[in-house]
mmCIF file of C-alpha atoms in Angstrom:
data_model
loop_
_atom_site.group_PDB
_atom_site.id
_atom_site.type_symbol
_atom_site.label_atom_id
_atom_site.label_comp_id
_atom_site.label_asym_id
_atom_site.label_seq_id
_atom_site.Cartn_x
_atom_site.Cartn_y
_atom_site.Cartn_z
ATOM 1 C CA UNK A 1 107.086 132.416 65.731
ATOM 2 C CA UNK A 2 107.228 128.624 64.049
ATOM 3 C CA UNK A 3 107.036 126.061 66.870
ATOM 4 C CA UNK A 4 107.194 122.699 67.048
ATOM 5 C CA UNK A 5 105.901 120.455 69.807
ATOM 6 C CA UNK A 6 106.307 116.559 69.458
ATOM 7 C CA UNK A 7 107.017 115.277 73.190
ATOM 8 C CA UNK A 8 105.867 111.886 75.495
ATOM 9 C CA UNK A 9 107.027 111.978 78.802
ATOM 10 C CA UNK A 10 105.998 108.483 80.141
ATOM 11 C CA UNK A 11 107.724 106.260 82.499
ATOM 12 C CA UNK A 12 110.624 107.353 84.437
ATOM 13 C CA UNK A 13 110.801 110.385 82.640
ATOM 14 C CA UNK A 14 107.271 111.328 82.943
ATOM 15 C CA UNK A 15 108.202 110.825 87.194
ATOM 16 C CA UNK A 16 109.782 113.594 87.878
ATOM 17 C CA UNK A 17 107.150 116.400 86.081
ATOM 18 C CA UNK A 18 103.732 114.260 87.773
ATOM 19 C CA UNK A 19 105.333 113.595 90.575
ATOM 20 C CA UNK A 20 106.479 116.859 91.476
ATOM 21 C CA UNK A 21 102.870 118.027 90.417
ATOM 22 C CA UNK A 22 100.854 115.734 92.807
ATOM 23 C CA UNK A 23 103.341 116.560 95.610
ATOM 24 C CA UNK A 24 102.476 120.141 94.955
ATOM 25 C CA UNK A 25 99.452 120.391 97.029
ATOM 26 C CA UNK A 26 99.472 121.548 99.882
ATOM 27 C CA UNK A 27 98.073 119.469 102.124
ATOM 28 C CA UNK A 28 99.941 116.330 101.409
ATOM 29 C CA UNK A 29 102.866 118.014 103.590
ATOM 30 C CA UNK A 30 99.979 116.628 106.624
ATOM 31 C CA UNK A 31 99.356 113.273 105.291
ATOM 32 C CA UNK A 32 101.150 110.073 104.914
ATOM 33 C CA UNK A 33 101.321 109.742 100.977
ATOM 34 C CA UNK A 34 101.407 105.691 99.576
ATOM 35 C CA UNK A 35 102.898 105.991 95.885
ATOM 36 C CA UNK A 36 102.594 103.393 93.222
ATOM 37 C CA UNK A 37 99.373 102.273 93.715
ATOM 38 C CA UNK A 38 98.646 100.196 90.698
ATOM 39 C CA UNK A 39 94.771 99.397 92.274
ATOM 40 C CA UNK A 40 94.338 99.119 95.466
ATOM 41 C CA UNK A 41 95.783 99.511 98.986
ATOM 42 C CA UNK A 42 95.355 97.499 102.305
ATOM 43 C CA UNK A 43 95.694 99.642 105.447
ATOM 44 C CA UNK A 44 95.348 97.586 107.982
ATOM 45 C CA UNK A 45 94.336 98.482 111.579
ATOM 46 C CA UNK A 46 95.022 96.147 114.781
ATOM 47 C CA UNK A 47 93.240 96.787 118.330
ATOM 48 C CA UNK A 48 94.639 95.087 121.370
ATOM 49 C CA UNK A 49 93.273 94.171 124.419
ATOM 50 C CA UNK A 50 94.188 92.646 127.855
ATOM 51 C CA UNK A 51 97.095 91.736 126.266
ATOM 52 C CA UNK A 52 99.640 91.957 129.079
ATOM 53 C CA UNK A 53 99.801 89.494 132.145
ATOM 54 C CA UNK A 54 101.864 89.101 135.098
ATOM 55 C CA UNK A 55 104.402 86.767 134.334
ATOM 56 C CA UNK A 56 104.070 82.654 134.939
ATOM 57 C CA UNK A 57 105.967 79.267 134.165
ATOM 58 C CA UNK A 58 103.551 78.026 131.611
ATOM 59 C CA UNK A 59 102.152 79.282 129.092
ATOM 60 C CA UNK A 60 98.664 80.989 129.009
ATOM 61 C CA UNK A 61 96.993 82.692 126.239
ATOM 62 C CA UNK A 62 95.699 85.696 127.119
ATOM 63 C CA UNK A 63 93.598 88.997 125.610
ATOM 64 C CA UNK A 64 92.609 89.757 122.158
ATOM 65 C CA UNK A 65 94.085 91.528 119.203
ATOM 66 C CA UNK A 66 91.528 92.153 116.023
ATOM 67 C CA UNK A 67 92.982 93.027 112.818
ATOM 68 C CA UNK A 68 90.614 94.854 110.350
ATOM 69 C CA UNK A 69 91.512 96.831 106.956
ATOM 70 C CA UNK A 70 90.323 100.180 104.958
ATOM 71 C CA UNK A 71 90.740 100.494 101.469
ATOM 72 C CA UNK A 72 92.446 103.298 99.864
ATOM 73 C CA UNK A 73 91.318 103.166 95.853
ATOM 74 C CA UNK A 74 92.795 105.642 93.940
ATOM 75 C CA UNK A 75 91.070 107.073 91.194
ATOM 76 C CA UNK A 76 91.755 107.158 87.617
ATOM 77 C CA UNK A 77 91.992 111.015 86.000
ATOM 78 C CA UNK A 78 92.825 112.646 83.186
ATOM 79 C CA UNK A 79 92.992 116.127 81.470
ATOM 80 C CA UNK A 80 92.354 115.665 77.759
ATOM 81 C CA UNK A 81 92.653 119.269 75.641
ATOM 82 C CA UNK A 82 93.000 120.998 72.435
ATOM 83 C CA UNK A 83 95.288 124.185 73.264
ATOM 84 C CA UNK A 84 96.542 126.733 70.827
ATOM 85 C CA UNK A 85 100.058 127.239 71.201
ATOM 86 C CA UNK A 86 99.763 131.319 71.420
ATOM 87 C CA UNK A 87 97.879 130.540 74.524
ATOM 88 C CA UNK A 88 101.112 130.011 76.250
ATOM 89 C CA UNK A 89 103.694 131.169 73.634
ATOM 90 C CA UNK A 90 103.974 134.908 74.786
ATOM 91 C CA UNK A 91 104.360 133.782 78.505
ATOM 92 C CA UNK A 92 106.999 130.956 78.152
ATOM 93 C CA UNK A 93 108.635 133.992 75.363
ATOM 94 C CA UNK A 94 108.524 136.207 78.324
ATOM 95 C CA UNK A 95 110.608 133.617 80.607
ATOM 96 C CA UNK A 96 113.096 132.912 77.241
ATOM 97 C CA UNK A 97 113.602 136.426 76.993
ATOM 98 C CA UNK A 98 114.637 136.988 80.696
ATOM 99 C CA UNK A 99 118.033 138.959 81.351
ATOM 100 C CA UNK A 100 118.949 138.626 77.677
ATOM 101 C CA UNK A 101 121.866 136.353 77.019
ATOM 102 C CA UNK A 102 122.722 135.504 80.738
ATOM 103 C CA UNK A 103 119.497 133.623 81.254
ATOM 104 C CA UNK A 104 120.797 130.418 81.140
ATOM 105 C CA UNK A 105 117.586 128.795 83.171
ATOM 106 C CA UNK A 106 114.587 129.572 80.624
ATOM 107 C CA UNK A 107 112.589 126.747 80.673
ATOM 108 C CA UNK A 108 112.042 124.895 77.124
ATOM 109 C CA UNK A 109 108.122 124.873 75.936
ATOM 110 C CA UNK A 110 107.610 121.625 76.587
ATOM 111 C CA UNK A 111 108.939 122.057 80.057
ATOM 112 C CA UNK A 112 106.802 125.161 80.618
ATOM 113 C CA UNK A 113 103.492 123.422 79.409
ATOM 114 C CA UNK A 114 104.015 120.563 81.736
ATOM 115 C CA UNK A 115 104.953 123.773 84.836
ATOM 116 C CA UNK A 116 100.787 124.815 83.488
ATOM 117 C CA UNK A 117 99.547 121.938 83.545
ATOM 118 C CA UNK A 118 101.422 120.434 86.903
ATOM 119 C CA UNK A 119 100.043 123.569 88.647
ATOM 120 C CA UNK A 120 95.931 122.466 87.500
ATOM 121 C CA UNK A 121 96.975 118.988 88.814
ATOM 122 C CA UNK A 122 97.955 120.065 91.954
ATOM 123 C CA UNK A 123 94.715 122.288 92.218
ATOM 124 C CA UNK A 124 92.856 119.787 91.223
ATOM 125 C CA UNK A 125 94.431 117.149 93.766
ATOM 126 C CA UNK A 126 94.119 119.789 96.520
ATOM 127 C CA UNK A 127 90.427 120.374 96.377
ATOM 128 C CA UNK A 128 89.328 116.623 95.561
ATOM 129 C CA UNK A 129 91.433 115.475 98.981
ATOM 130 C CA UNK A 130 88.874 117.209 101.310
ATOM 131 C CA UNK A 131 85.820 117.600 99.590
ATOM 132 C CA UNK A 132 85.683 115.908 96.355
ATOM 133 C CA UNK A 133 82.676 114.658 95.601
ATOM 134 C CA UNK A 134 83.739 111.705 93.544
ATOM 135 C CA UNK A 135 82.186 112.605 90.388
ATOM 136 C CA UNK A 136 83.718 113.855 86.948
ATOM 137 C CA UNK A 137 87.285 115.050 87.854
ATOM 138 C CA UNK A 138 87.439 114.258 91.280
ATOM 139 C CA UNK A 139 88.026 111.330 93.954
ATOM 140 C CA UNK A 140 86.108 111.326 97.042
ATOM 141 C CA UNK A 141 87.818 113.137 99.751
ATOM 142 C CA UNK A 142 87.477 112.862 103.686
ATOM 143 C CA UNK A 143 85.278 115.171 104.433
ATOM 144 C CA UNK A 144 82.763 114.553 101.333
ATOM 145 C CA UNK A 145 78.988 113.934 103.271
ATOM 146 C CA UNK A 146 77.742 110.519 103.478
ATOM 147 C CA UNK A 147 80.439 109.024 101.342
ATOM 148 C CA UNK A 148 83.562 110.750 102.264
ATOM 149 C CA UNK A 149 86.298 109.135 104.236
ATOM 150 C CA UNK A 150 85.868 110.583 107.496
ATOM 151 C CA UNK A 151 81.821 109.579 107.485
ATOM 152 C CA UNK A 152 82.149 106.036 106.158
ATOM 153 C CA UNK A 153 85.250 105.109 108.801
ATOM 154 C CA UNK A 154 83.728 106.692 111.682
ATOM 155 C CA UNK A 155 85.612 109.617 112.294
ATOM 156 C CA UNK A 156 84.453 111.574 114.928
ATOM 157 C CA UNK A 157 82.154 114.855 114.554
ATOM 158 C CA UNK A 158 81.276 117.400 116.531
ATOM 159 C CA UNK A 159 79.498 120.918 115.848
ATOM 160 C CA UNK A 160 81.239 123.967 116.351
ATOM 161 C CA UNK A 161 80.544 126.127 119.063
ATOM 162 C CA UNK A 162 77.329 128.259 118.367
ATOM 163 C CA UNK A 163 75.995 125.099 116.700
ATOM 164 C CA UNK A 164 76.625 123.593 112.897
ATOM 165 C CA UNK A 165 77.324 125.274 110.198
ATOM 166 C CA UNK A 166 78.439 128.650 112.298
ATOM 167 C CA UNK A 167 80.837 131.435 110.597
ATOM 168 C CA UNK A 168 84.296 131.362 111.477
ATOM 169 C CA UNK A 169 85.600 134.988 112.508
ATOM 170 C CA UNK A 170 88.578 136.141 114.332
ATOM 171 C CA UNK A 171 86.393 136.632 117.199
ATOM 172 C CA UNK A 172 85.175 133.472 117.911
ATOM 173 C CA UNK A 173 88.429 131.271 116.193
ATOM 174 C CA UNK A 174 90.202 130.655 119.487
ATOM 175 C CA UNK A 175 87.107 129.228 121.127
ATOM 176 C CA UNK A 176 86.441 126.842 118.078
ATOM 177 C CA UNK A 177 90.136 125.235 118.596
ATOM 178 C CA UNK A 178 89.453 125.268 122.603
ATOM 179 C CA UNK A 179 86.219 122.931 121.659
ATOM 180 C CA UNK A 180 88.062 120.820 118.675
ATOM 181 C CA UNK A 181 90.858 120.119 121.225
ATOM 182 C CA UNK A 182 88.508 119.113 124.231
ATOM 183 C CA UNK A 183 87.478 116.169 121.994
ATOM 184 C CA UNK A 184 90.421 115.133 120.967
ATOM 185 C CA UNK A 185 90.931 111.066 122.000
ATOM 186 C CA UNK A 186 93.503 110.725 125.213
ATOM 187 C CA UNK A 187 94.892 107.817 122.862
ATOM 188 C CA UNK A 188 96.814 110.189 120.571
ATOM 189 C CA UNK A 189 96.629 113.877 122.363
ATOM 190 C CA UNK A 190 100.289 114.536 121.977
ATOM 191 C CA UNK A 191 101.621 112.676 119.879
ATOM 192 C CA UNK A 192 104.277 114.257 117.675
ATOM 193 C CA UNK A 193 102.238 114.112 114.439
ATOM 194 C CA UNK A 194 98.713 114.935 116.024
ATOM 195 C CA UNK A 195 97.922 118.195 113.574
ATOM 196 C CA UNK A 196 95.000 120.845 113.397
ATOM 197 C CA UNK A 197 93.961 121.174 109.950
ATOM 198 C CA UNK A 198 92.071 124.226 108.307
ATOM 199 C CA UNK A 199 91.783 125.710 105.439
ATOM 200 C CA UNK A 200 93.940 129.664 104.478
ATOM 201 C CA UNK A 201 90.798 131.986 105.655
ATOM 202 C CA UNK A 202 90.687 130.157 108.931
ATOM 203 C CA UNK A 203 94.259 130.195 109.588
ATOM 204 C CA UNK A 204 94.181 133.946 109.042
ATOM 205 C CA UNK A 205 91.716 134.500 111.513
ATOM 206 C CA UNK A 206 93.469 132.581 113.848
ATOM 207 C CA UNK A 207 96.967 134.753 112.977
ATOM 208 C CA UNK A 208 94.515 137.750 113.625
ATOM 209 C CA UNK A 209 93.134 136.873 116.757
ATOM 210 C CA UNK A 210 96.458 136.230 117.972
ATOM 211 C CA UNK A 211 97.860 140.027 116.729
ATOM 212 C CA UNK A 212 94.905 141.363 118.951
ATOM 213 C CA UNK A 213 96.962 139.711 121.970
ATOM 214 C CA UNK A 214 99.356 142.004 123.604
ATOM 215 C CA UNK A 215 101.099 138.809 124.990
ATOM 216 C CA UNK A 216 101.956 137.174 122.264
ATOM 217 C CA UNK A 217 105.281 137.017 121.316
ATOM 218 C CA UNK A 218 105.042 138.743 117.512
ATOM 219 C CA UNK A 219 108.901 138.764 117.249
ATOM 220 C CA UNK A 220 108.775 134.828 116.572
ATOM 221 C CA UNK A 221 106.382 135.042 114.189
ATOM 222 C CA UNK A 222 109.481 135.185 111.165
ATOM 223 C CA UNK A 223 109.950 132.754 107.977
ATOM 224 C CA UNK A 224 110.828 130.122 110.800
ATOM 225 C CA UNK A 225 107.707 130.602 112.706
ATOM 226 C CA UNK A 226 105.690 127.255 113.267
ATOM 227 C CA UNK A 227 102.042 127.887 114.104
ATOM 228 C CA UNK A 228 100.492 125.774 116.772
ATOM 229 C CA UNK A 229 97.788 125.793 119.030
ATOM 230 C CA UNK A 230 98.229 124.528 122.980
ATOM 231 C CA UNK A 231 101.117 122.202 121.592
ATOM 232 C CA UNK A 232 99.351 120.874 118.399
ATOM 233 C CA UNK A 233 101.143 121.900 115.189
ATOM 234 C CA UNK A 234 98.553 123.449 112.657
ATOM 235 C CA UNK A 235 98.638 122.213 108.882
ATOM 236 C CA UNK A 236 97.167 125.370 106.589
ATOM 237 C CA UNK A 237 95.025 123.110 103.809
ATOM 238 C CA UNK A 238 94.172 125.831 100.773
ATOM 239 C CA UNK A 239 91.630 123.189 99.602
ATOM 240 C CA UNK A 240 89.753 122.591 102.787
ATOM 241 C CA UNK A 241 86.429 124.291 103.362
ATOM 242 C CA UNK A 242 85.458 127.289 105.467
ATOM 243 C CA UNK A 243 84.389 126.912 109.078
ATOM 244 C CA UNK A 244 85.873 123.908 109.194
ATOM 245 C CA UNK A 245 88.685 122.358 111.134
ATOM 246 C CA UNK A 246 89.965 118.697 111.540
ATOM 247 C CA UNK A 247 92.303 116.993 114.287
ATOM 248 C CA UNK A 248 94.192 113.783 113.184
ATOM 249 C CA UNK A 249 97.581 112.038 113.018
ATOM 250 C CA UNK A 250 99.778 112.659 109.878
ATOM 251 C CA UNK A 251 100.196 108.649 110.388
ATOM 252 C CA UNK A 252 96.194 108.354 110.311
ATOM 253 C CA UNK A 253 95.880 110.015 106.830
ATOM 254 C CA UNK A 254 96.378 108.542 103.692
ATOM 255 C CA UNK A 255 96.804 109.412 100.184
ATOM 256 C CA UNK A 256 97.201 107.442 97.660
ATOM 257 C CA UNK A 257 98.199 107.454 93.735
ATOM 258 C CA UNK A 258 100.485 105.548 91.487
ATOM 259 C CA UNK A 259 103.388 107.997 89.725
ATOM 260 C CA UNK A 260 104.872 105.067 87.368
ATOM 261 C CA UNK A 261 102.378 102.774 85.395
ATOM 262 C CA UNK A 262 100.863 102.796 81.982
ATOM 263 C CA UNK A 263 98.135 104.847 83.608
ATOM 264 C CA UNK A 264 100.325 107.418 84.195
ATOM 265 C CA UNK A 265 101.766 109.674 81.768
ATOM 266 C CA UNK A 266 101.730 112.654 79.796
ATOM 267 C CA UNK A 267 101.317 113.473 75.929
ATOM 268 C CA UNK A 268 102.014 116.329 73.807
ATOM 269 C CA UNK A 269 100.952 115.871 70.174
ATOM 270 C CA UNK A 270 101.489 118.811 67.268
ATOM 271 C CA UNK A 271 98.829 119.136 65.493
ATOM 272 C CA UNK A 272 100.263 121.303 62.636
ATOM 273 C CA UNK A 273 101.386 118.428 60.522
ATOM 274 C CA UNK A 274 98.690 116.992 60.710
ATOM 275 C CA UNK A 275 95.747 119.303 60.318
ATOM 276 C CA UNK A 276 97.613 122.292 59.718
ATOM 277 C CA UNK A 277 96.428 124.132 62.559
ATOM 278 C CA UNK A 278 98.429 125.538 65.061
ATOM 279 C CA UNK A 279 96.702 123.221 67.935
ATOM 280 C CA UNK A 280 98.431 121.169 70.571
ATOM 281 C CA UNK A 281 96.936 118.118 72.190
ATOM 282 C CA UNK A 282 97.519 117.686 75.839
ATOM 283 C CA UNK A 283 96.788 114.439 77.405
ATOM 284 C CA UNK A 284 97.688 113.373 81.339
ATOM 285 C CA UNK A 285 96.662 110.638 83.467
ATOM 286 C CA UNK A 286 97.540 110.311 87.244
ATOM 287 C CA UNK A 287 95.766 108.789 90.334
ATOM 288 C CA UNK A 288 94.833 110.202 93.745
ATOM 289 C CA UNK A 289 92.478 108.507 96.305
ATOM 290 C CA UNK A 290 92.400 109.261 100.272
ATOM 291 C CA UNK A 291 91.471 106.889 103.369
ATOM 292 C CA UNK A 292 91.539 107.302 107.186
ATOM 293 C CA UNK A 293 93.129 104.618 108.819
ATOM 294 C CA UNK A 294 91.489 104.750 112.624
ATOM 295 C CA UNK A 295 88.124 106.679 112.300
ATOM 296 C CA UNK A 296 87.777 107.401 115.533
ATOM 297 C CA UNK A 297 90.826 108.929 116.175
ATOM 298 C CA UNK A 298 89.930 111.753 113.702
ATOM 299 C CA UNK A 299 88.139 114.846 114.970
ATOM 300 C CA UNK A 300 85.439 116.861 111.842
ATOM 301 C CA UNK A 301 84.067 120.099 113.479
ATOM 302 C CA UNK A 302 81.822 122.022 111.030
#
C-alpha cells in the first residue's frame, strides 16, 4: 500500500494531541498540574505566626509571616526516530478496516502515529514523575534519592514497618498504611485533598487484604467504588515504585510543563521523496518537571 506522510502539528494544533498525551498519566489525576511553563515556575510558600491579637484602639504590629519559594524547572525532552511505515501500517489498516463501510471513526495515519507515540509520552511522563533520575530521557521526580523533590524540600520519611526496604504483601499492607497515617502532620490530616499514593501492585494487595475481610462491604466495590483508607482517598500511581507509599495534598504537588511554545511540537517528515525509502521521521518535544511545595507536609515510607 503507497502512503504518504507529510504532517507538522505545532502550535494550537499540536495542543490538543501533546496535551492529551501528558495528561495521560496517571498520576497527574493526584497532582496540581501548572501548564505553559516557558522556564521556570515560582511556588511560593508563606508561614505565619502569632499573627492574631486581641483587638485594641491603636495599632500594633504583631507576629511574623515568612515567605519562601521552590522552583519547579521543567525539563526539555524529545523523541527523535527513524520508523518504517509497515511498522504501524497493518495496525492503523486493521482500525481502517473496522465494520467495513459503517466505520465512520477510523483514525487517519497521522492521527494514529501521534495515538503511538502520545501513549510512550505518557509512559515516559509517568515513570520520570516519581523516580526519574534526571538523566537522558527523564526529569527528576520526587522520590529520586538525594536529588529528588521530596529529599531536597524536606519531605518527611519514615521506614516501613519491619524496617527499610521491607516487601509489601497483602499480609502486612494494612499495617504499613496504619504507620504512614500515624505520621501524617495534624496541619493537613483531613483535608479534602490529603491522598495516599502507591503504585498498581500495592494497591492490589491492599484490595486483597480487604477481600480476606468478612466485614467489608464487597457490594460497593462497583465502577463507582472510591478506595480509601480511614478517610484518606488513595491515588493508584502505575509509575511509582514497589513498597512504597506517599501521603500529601493534591495542592502540595506540582507538575509542571509547557503544551504551547516553540519547544513544543511534533513532526512527521516522509522520507520517500527524498531518499526513496519507505522511512518516516518522528520528532516531539514537550516538558515535564515536578516540585513539592511544603516538604514537610509530605509523608515517603519505603
Amino acid at each position: 500500500m503507497s502512503l504518504s506522510v507529510n504532517s507538522n502539528y505545532s502550535g494550537g494544533v499540536f495542543g490538543q494531541y501533546i496535551s492529551a498525551a501528558l495528561k495521560e498519566a496517571k498520576s497527574l489525576e493526584g497532582l496540581t498540574v501548572l501548564e505553559n511553563i516557558k522556564y521556570k515556575e515560582n511556588i511560593r510558600k508563606m508561614a505565619g505566626a502569632s499573627l492574631v491579637t486581641d483587638a485594641g484602639c491603636n495599632f500594633l504590629s504583631a507576629g511574623t509571616l515568612a515567605l519562601t519559594e521552590a522552583v519547579l524547572e521543567p525539563k526539555n525532552l524529545q523523541i527523535n526516530i527513524d520508523l518504517c511505515k509497515k511498522t504501524l501500517l497493518s495496525g492503523w489498516e486493521a482500525e481502517e478496516m473496522k465494520a467495513g463501510a459503517f466505520n465512520r471513526t477510523a483514525p487517519s495515519f497521522d492521527q494514529y502515529v501521534l495515538s503511538y507515540f502520545g501513549e510512550i509520552i505518557a509512559d515516559s511522563v509517568e515513570s520520570s514523575i516519581w523516580s526519574g533520575a534526571g538523566t537522558t530521557g527523564t526529569f527528576t521526580g520526587f522520590l529520586t534519592a538525594t536529588t529528588g523533590a521530596f529529599a531536597t524540600g524536606g519531605a518527611t520519611q519514615i521506614n516501613s514497618v519491619g524496617g527499610a526496604g521491607t516487601v509489601y504483601d497483602a499480609s502486612n499492607i494494612i499495617s504499613q498504611l496504619q504507620n504512614l497515617v500515624a505520621n501524617i502532620s495534624t496541619n493537613i490530616y483531613g483535608r479534602d485533598d490529603l491522598r495516599i499514593y502507591m503504585n498498581m501492585k500495592t494497591y492490589r494487595f491492599y484490595i486483597s487484604a480487604l477481600s480476606s475481610n468478612a466485614n467489608f462491604p464487597f457490594g460497593t466495590m462497583n465502577d463507582n467504588y472510591e478506595p480509601m483508607f480511614e478517610g484518606i482517598r488513595i491515588q493508584p500511581c502505575p509509575g511509582m515504585p514497589d513498597d512504597t507509599l506517599v501521603a500529601a495534598q493534591v495542592s502540595n504537588l506540582f507538575y509542571g510543563t509547557d503544551l504551547i511554545s516553540d519547544n513544543t511540537n511534533i513532526k512527521m517528515l516522509d522520507m520517500t521523496d527524498l531518499d526513496g525509502s519507505d522511512n518516516m521521521r518522528v520528532v516531539a518535544k514537550f516538558s515535564g518537571g515536578v516540585q513539592v511545595g511544603i516538604g514537610a507536609e509530605a509523608v515517603q515510607q519505603d
